[in-house]
Tab-separated table of C-alpha atoms and ligand atoms in Angstrom:
chain	number	residue	atom	x	y	z
V	1	MET	CA	15.804	-68.565	35.527
V	2	SER	CA	14.621	-72.061	36.512
V	3	GLU	CA	16.145	-74.882	34.544
V	4	GLY	CA	12.906	-75.455	32.595
V	5	ILE	CA	11.869	-78.610	30.769
V	6	ILE	CA	13.259	-80.550	27.858
V	7	LEU	CA	10.701	-81.488	25.193
V	8	VAL	CA	11.413	-84.604	23.130
V	9	THR	CA	9.291	-85.289	20.044
V	10	GLY	CA	8.996	-88.896	18.927
V	11	GLY	CA	9.863	-89.660	22.539
V	12	SER	CA	7.959	-92.925	22.928
V	13	ARG	CA	10.337	-95.010	20.818
V	14	GLY	CA	13.812	-95.301	19.368
V	15	ILE	CA	16.305	-92.438	19.530
V	16	GLY	CA	13.751	-90.090	21.141
V	17	ALA	CA	12.997	-92.620	23.890
V	18	ALA	CA	16.704	-93.262	24.525
V	19	THR	CA	17.328	-89.509	24.767
V	20	ALA	CA	14.381	-88.869	27.101
V	21	THR	CA	15.465	-91.761	29.332
V	22	LEU	CA	19.081	-90.572	29.472
V	23	LEU	CA	18.128	-86.961	30.260
V	24	ALA	CA	15.535	-87.972	32.880
V	25	GLY	CA	18.204	-90.203	34.460
V	26	GLN	CA	20.439	-87.105	34.703
V	27	GLY	CA	17.722	-85.408	36.757
V	28	LYS	CA	16.264	-83.218	33.990
V	29	GLU	CA	12.527	-82.616	33.734
V	30	VAL	CA	11.671	-84.229	30.414
V	31	VAL	CA	8.328	-84.187	28.593
V	32	ILE	CA	7.837	-86.570	25.674
V	33	VAL	CA	5.314	-86.181	22.865
V	34	ASP	CA	4.508	-88.687	20.146
V	35	ILE	CA	1.896	-89.397	17.501
V	36	GLN	CA	1.439	-92.722	19.297
V	37	PRO	CA	2.033	-91.680	22.914
V	38	GLU	CA	3.332	-94.456	25.137
V	39	PRO	CA	4.940	-94.000	28.551
V	40	LEU	CA	8.585	-94.756	29.229
V	41	PRO	CA	10.040	-96.286	32.360
V	42	GLY	CA	12.501	-93.947	34.100
V	43	GLY	CA	10.770	-90.681	34.913
V	44	ALA	CA	10.099	-88.854	31.625
V	45	ILE	CA	6.640	-87.225	31.666
V	46	LEU	CA	4.291	-88.398	28.905
V	47	TRP	CA	2.144	-85.771	27.163
V	48	PRO	CA	-0.906	-87.999	26.779
V	49	ALA	CA	-2.555	-86.387	23.737
V	50	PRO	CA	-1.356	-87.599	20.334
V	51	PHE	CA	1.067	-84.975	18.992
V	52	ASP	CA	1.523	-85.026	15.228
V	53	VAL	CA	4.523	-82.887	14.275
V	54	ALA	CA	3.107	-82.589	10.746
V	55	SER	CA	-0.039	-80.812	11.988
V	56	GLU	CA	0.521	-77.070	12.351
V	57	GLY	CA	-2.521	-76.631	14.619
V	58	THR	CA	-1.402	-79.450	16.930
V	59	VAL	CA	2.139	-78.083	17.145
V	60	ILE	CA	1.134	-74.490	17.928
V	61	ALA	CA	-1.562	-75.396	20.471
V	62	GLY	CA	0.426	-78.315	21.890
V	63	VAL	CA	3.573	-76.299	22.610
V	64	ALA	CA	1.506	-73.585	24.346
V	65	ASP	CA	-0.390	-76.183	26.427
V	66	ILE	CA	2.814	-78.013	27.398
V	67	GLU	CA	4.431	-74.788	28.637
V	68	LYS	CA	1.253	-73.906	30.532
V	69	ALA	CA	1.269	-77.299	32.238
V	70	HIS	CA	4.995	-77.859	32.810
V	71	GLY	CA	6.784	-74.504	32.502
V	72	PRO	CA	9.215	-73.031	29.963
V	73	ILE	CA	10.877	-75.310	27.446
V	74	THR	CA	14.633	-74.692	27.615
V	75	GLY	CA	15.699	-77.760	25.612
V	76	LEU	CA	14.080	-79.280	22.515
V	77	VAL	CA	14.925	-82.559	20.793
V	78	ASN	CA	13.261	-83.045	17.423
V	79	ALA	CA	13.436	-86.850	17.145
V	80	ALA	CA	10.012	-87.595	15.595
V	81	GLY	CA	10.437	-89.015	12.128
V	82	ILE	CA	9.633	-91.748	9.665
V	83	PHE	CA	12.042	-93.662	7.491
V	84	GLY	CA	11.906	-93.285	3.727
V	85	LYS	CA	10.246	-95.868	1.500
V	86	MET	CA	12.808	-97.398	-0.859
V	87	HIS	CA	11.710	-97.244	-4.479
V	88	ARG	CA	13.135	-97.004	-7.939
V	89	LEU	CA	12.810	-93.431	-9.150
V	90	GLU	CA	9.881	-94.131	-11.499
V	91	LYS	CA	7.934	-95.758	-8.654
V	92	VAL	CA	8.151	-92.895	-6.160
V	93	ARG	CA	4.569	-91.983	-5.240
V	94	MET	CA	4.197	-88.283	-4.599
V	95	GLU	CA	1.746	-88.853	-1.688
V	96	GLN	CA	4.559	-90.822	-0.008
V	97	TRP	CA	7.077	-88.092	-0.863
V	98	ASP	CA	4.767	-85.504	0.731
V	99	ARG	CA	4.278	-87.652	3.856
V	100	GLU	CA	8.033	-88.053	4.439
V	101	VAL	CA	8.804	-84.393	3.800
V	102	ASN	CA	5.825	-83.269	5.907
V	103	ILE	CA	6.927	-85.205	8.963
V	104	ASP	CA	10.719	-85.239	8.678
V	105	LEU	CA	11.378	-81.706	7.367
V	106	ARG	CA	8.260	-79.574	7.704
V	107	GLY	CA	7.443	-81.083	11.116
V	108	THR	CA	10.957	-80.495	12.412
V	109	PHE	CA	10.807	-76.878	11.227
V	110	MET	CA	7.361	-76.233	12.720
V	111	VAL	CA	8.248	-77.592	16.175
V	112	ALA	CA	11.618	-75.795	16.167
V	113	ARG	CA	9.902	-72.530	15.183
V	114	SER	CA	7.094	-72.800	17.752
V	115	VAL	CA	9.484	-73.616	20.587
V	116	GLY	CA	12.383	-71.459	19.359
V	117	VAL	CA	10.448	-68.184	19.215
V	118	ARG	CA	9.485	-68.721	22.860
V	119	MET	CA	13.124	-69.466	23.758
V	120	ALA	CA	14.238	-66.400	21.799
V	121	ALA	CA	11.813	-64.177	23.721
V	122	ARG	CA	13.329	-65.548	26.960
V	123	ARG	CA	16.873	-65.333	25.500
V	124	HIS	CA	17.721	-68.865	26.530
V	125	GLY	CA	17.474	-72.337	25.014
V	126	ALA	CA	19.021	-75.132	22.976
V	127	ILE	CA	17.536	-77.203	20.175
V	128	VAL	CA	18.820	-80.444	18.640
V	129	ASN	CA	17.335	-81.727	15.387
V	130	VAL	CA	17.817	-85.370	14.424
V	131	ALA	CA	18.960	-85.403	10.786
V	132	SER	CA	20.745	-88.431	9.260
V	133	VAL	CA	23.836	-89.461	7.351
V	134	ALA	CA	21.239	-89.993	4.611
V	135	GLY	CA	21.067	-86.198	4.378
V	136	MET	CA	24.743	-86.148	3.381
V	137	THR	CA	24.827	-89.160	1.047
V	138	SER	CA	22.615	-90.606	-1.674
V	139	GLY	CA	20.328	-93.620	-1.605
V	140	PRO	CA	17.098	-94.925	-3.166
V	141	ILE	CA	15.056	-93.099	-0.494
V	142	HIS	CA	14.498	-90.013	-2.543
V	143	ALA	CA	12.236	-87.925	-0.291
V	144	TYR	CA	14.009	-88.997	2.919
V	145	THR	CA	17.489	-87.940	1.785
V	146	ALA	CA	16.107	-84.605	0.568
V	147	ALA	CA	14.161	-84.069	3.807
V	148	LYS	CA	17.190	-84.839	5.977
V	149	ALA	CA	19.437	-82.541	3.902
V	150	GLY	CA	16.741	-79.935	4.515
V	151	VAL	CA	16.903	-80.552	8.271
V	152	ILE	CA	20.670	-79.901	8.203
V	153	GLN	CA	20.052	-76.647	6.315
V	154	VAL	CA	17.172	-75.525	8.557
V	155	THR	CA	19.445	-76.147	11.547
V	156	GLN	CA	22.061	-73.716	10.217
V	157	THR	CA	19.473	-71.118	9.313
V	158	LEU	CA	17.794	-71.198	12.721
V	159	ALA	CA	21.194	-71.090	14.453
V	160	ALA	CA	21.941	-67.863	12.592
V	161	GLU	CA	18.426	-66.526	13.212
V	162	TRP	CA	18.641	-66.931	16.988
V	163	GLY	CA	22.381	-66.716	17.693
V	164	ARG	CA	22.181	-63.191	19.058
V	165	VAL	CA	19.361	-64.041	21.456
V	166	GLY	CA	21.111	-66.949	23.107
V	167	VAL	CA	19.338	-69.889	21.447
V	168	ARG	CA	21.655	-72.585	20.079
V	169	VAL	CA	20.452	-74.905	17.289
V	170	ASN	CA	22.379	-78.011	16.235
V	171	ALA	CA	21.763	-81.311	14.466
V	172	VAL	CA	22.979	-84.838	14.978
V	173	SER	CA	23.204	-87.189	12.028
V	174	PRO	CA	22.945	-90.782	13.185
V	175	GLY	CA	24.313	-93.561	11.042
V	176	PHE	CA	22.461	-96.874	10.984
V	177	THR	CA	21.090	-97.063	14.535
V	178	ARG	CA	19.588	-100.172	16.138
V	179	THR	CA	15.987	-98.965	16.638
V	180	ALA	CA	12.681	-100.650	15.835
V	181	MET	CA	12.523	-98.513	12.683
V	182	LEU	CA	15.763	-99.993	11.385
V	183	GLU	CA	15.105	-103.529	12.624
V	184	ALA	CA	11.839	-103.439	10.613
V	185	GLY	CA	13.777	-102.449	7.483
V	186	ILE	CA	16.210	-105.323	8.045
V	187	ALA	CA	13.405	-107.819	8.757
V	188	SER	CA	11.615	-106.829	5.541
V	189	GLY	CA	14.778	-107.593	3.558
V	190	ALA	CA	14.975	-103.998	2.283
V	191	MET	CA	18.192	-103.317	4.217
V	192	ASN	CA	21.329	-105.412	4.509
V	193	LYS	CA	22.711	-105.548	8.062
V	194	PRO	CA	26.148	-107.075	7.296
V	195	LEU	CA	26.792	-104.415	4.623
V	196	MET	CA	25.641	-101.587	6.911
V	197	GLU	CA	28.154	-102.800	9.474
V	198	ARG	CA	30.969	-103.470	7.007
V	199	TYR	CA	30.913	-99.924	5.549
V	200	ALA	CA	31.226	-98.325	9.005
V	201	ALA	CA	34.834	-97.772	10.100
V	202	MET	CA	33.948	-99.293	13.475
V	203	ASN	CA	32.242	-102.300	11.817
V	204	ARG	CA	28.998	-101.995	13.752
V	205	MET	CA	25.703	-100.160	14.034
V	206	VAL	CA	25.096	-97.258	16.409
V	207	GLU	CA	23.170	-97.866	19.646
V	208	PRO	CA	20.290	-95.430	20.350
V	209	VAL	CA	21.900	-94.381	23.650
V	210	GLU	CA	25.042	-93.306	21.764
V	211	VAL	CA	22.977	-90.819	19.756
V	212	ALA	CA	21.275	-89.755	23.008
V	213	GLN	CA	24.674	-89.003	24.585
V	214	ALA	CA	25.621	-86.699	21.701
V	215	ILE	CA	22.251	-84.940	21.932
V	216	ALA	CA	22.626	-84.511	25.716
V	217	TRP	CA	26.043	-82.932	25.173
V	218	LEU	CA	24.741	-80.509	22.530
V	219	LEU	CA	21.901	-79.464	24.852
V	220	SER	CA	24.228	-78.968	27.815
V	221	PRO	CA	26.387	-75.984	28.845
V	222	LEU	CA	29.398	-78.124	27.842
V	223	ALA	CA	28.481	-77.154	24.257
V	224	SER	CA	27.905	-73.484	25.103
V	225	ALA	CA	29.880	-72.204	22.074
V	226	VAL	CA	28.497	-74.758	19.609
V	227	THR	CA	25.687	-73.733	17.269
V	228	GLY	CA	24.765	-74.465	13.661
V	229	ILE	CA	26.680	-77.744	13.438
V	230	ASN	CA	25.650	-81.148	12.165
V	231	LEU	CA	27.375	-83.837	14.228
V	232	PRO	CA	27.561	-87.297	12.663
V	233	VAL	CA	27.133	-90.109	15.200
V	234	ASP	CA	27.736	-92.937	12.782
V	235	CYS	CA	30.499	-95.321	13.921
V	236	GLY	CA	32.561	-93.873	11.067
V	237	TYR	CA	30.083	-94.697	8.297
V	238	LEU	CA	30.786	-91.443	6.435
V	239	ALA	CA	34.537	-91.956	6.857
V	240	GLY	CA	34.545	-95.608	5.837
V	241	SER	CA	31.866	-95.977	3.198
V	242	THR	CA	34.070	-94.986	0.249
V	243	TRP	CA	36.804	-97.533	0.989
V	244	GLY	CA	35.030	-100.270	-0.958
V	245	ALA	CA	36.430	-98.682	-4.121
V	246	TYR	CA	39.968	-99.270	-2.774
V	247	GLY	CA	39.498	-102.878	-1.735
V	248	GLY	CA	37.723	-102.295	1.560
V	249	LEU	CA	38.647	-101.219	5.076
V	250	PRO	CA	41.705	-102.853	6.662
V	251	GLN	CA	41.014	-105.799	8.932
V	252	PRO	CA	42.600	-105.739	12.388
V	253	PRO	CA	45.397	-108.233	12.962
V	254	ALA	CA	44.272	-111.410	14.721
V	255	SER	CA	44.699	-110.957	18.474
F	301	NAD	N1	17.361	-95.616	13.175
F	301	NAD	C1	18.250	-95.125	12.327
F	301	NAD	O1	19.099	-95.843	11.781
F	301	NAD	C2	18.264	-93.651	12.025
F	301	NAD	C3	19.366	-93.143	11.326
F	301	NAD	C4	19.421	-91.785	11.044
F	301	NAD	C5	18.380	-90.944	11.442
F	301	NAD	N2	17.325	-91.471	12.118
F	301	NAD	C6	16.286	-90.528	12.506
F	301	NAD	O2	16.090	-90.576	13.907
F	301	NAD	C7	14.748	-90.175	14.201
F	301	NAD	C8	14.137	-91.240	15.112
F	301	NAD	O3	14.125	-92.466	14.397
F	301	NAD	P1	14.084	-93.878	15.152
F	301	NAD	O4	14.998	-94.791	14.419
F	301	NAD	O5	14.239	-93.669	16.594
F	301	NAD	O6	12.596	-94.317	14.792
F	301	NAD	P2	11.425	-94.972	15.668
F	301	NAD	O7	10.374	-95.367	14.688
F	301	NAD	O8	11.985	-95.997	16.595
F	301	NAD	O9	10.915	-93.725	16.518
F	301	NAD	C9	10.308	-92.622	15.889
F	301	NAD	C10	9.233	-92.071	16.797
F	301	NAD	O10	8.627	-90.949	16.144
F	301	NAD	C11	7.215	-91.069	16.249
F	301	NAD	N3	6.571	-90.374	15.136
F	301	NAD	C12	6.479	-90.770	13.843
F	301	NAD	N4	5.778	-89.879	13.137
F	301	NAD	C13	5.428	-88.887	14.002
F	301	NAD	C14	4.683	-87.693	13.862
F	301	NAD	N5	4.128	-87.342	12.704
F	301	NAD	N6	4.525	-86.897	14.945
F	301	NAD	C15	5.051	-87.271	16.151
F	301	NAD	N7	5.736	-88.400	16.347
F	301	NAD	C16	5.933	-89.201	15.278
F	301	NAD	C17	6.955	-92.570	16.236
F	301	NAD	O11	5.664	-92.887	16.771
F	301	NAD	C18	8.116	-93.092	17.078
F	301	NAD	O12	7.808	-93.124	18.449
F	301	NAD	C19	14.041	-90.037	12.864
F	301	NAD	O13	14.034	-88.684	12.486
F	301	NAD	C20	14.928	-90.821	11.920
F	301	NAD	O14	14.823	-90.357	10.595
F	301	NAD	C21	17.232	-92.789	12.424
C-alpha cells in the first residue's frame, strides 16, 4: 500500500499548523483543512474550501473529495478546536455551550468516524485527537472541559472499535501551549501567564512544535503497539499543579 496522506484539521494555525509543518518537513504528504483556510509555508497542501468540522455534510463530502483528489488518508490529526469561554456557572449561555461541544467534541467524532471507517475498510491507519489537560481537570470553562473529557473517551472507544482492523486511535492532551488562541486569552486578561507557568513542573508553557512531535510519534510506526491512550504534553502541569497546597514546587538551587 502507498504511504497515503495525512489529514490535519485546524491546520492553518496553532497546534495543527505546527503538526502539518513538522510532518511535511519529514517528507509526508500532508493536507490541511480549516474553517478559515490559509496556506502554510513548508509544503503542506491546503484544501482551499472552508471545512467546518461541526458540519456533518461538509465532513462527509469533504473527506470523500479529499481522498478523490489526493489518495487514501492513512493518518488523521484532529486539531480543529475553539477554546472555552470562561464564565461563572450562572452565566453560561447554552448557545455557547452547544458551539464548544459541537466543534470540540462532536466535530472530532464526526471527522474521526468519516476517516476511520475508510481506514478500517483498508485495514490501515492512525488517528490522533487533540484533547487537553482541561479534560482531566476542572476550570470555569464548563463546556470545554466536558467536551475535552469526551474527546478522551471517544478516543478509547474508537481504539477498541477499530483495534482488530489495524486502525490505532490516540489522543494528546496539551497543557498551556503558546498558540494564538492562548495568547488571545492572556491578552484579554482572562488567563494568567505567570501562574500557568508556575504550576507546571517545568515552569514554562508548551511550544506548539512539542505537541506536534508527540502527535508525529503517535502516528508513526514507532508507536505501532500504542492505541487508546491519552498522552499529556504539558511540561508537567498535571504533575505539578497540586503542589501549591504543600507550599509550592521546589526552586532549583542558584547555579
Ligand atoms: N493552546 C493551548 O493551550 C491548548 C491546550 C490544550 C488543548 N488545545 C487544543 O488544541 C487544538 C488547537 O488549538 P490551538 O491552540 O492550536 O488553537 P488555534 O486557534 O491557534 O488553532 C485552531 C485552528 O482550528 C480552526 N478551527 C476552529 N474552528 C473550526 C471548525 N469548526 N472547523 C475547522 N477548523 C476550525 C481555526 O481556524 C484554527 O486554525 C484545540 O482543540 C484546542 O482545544 C490547545
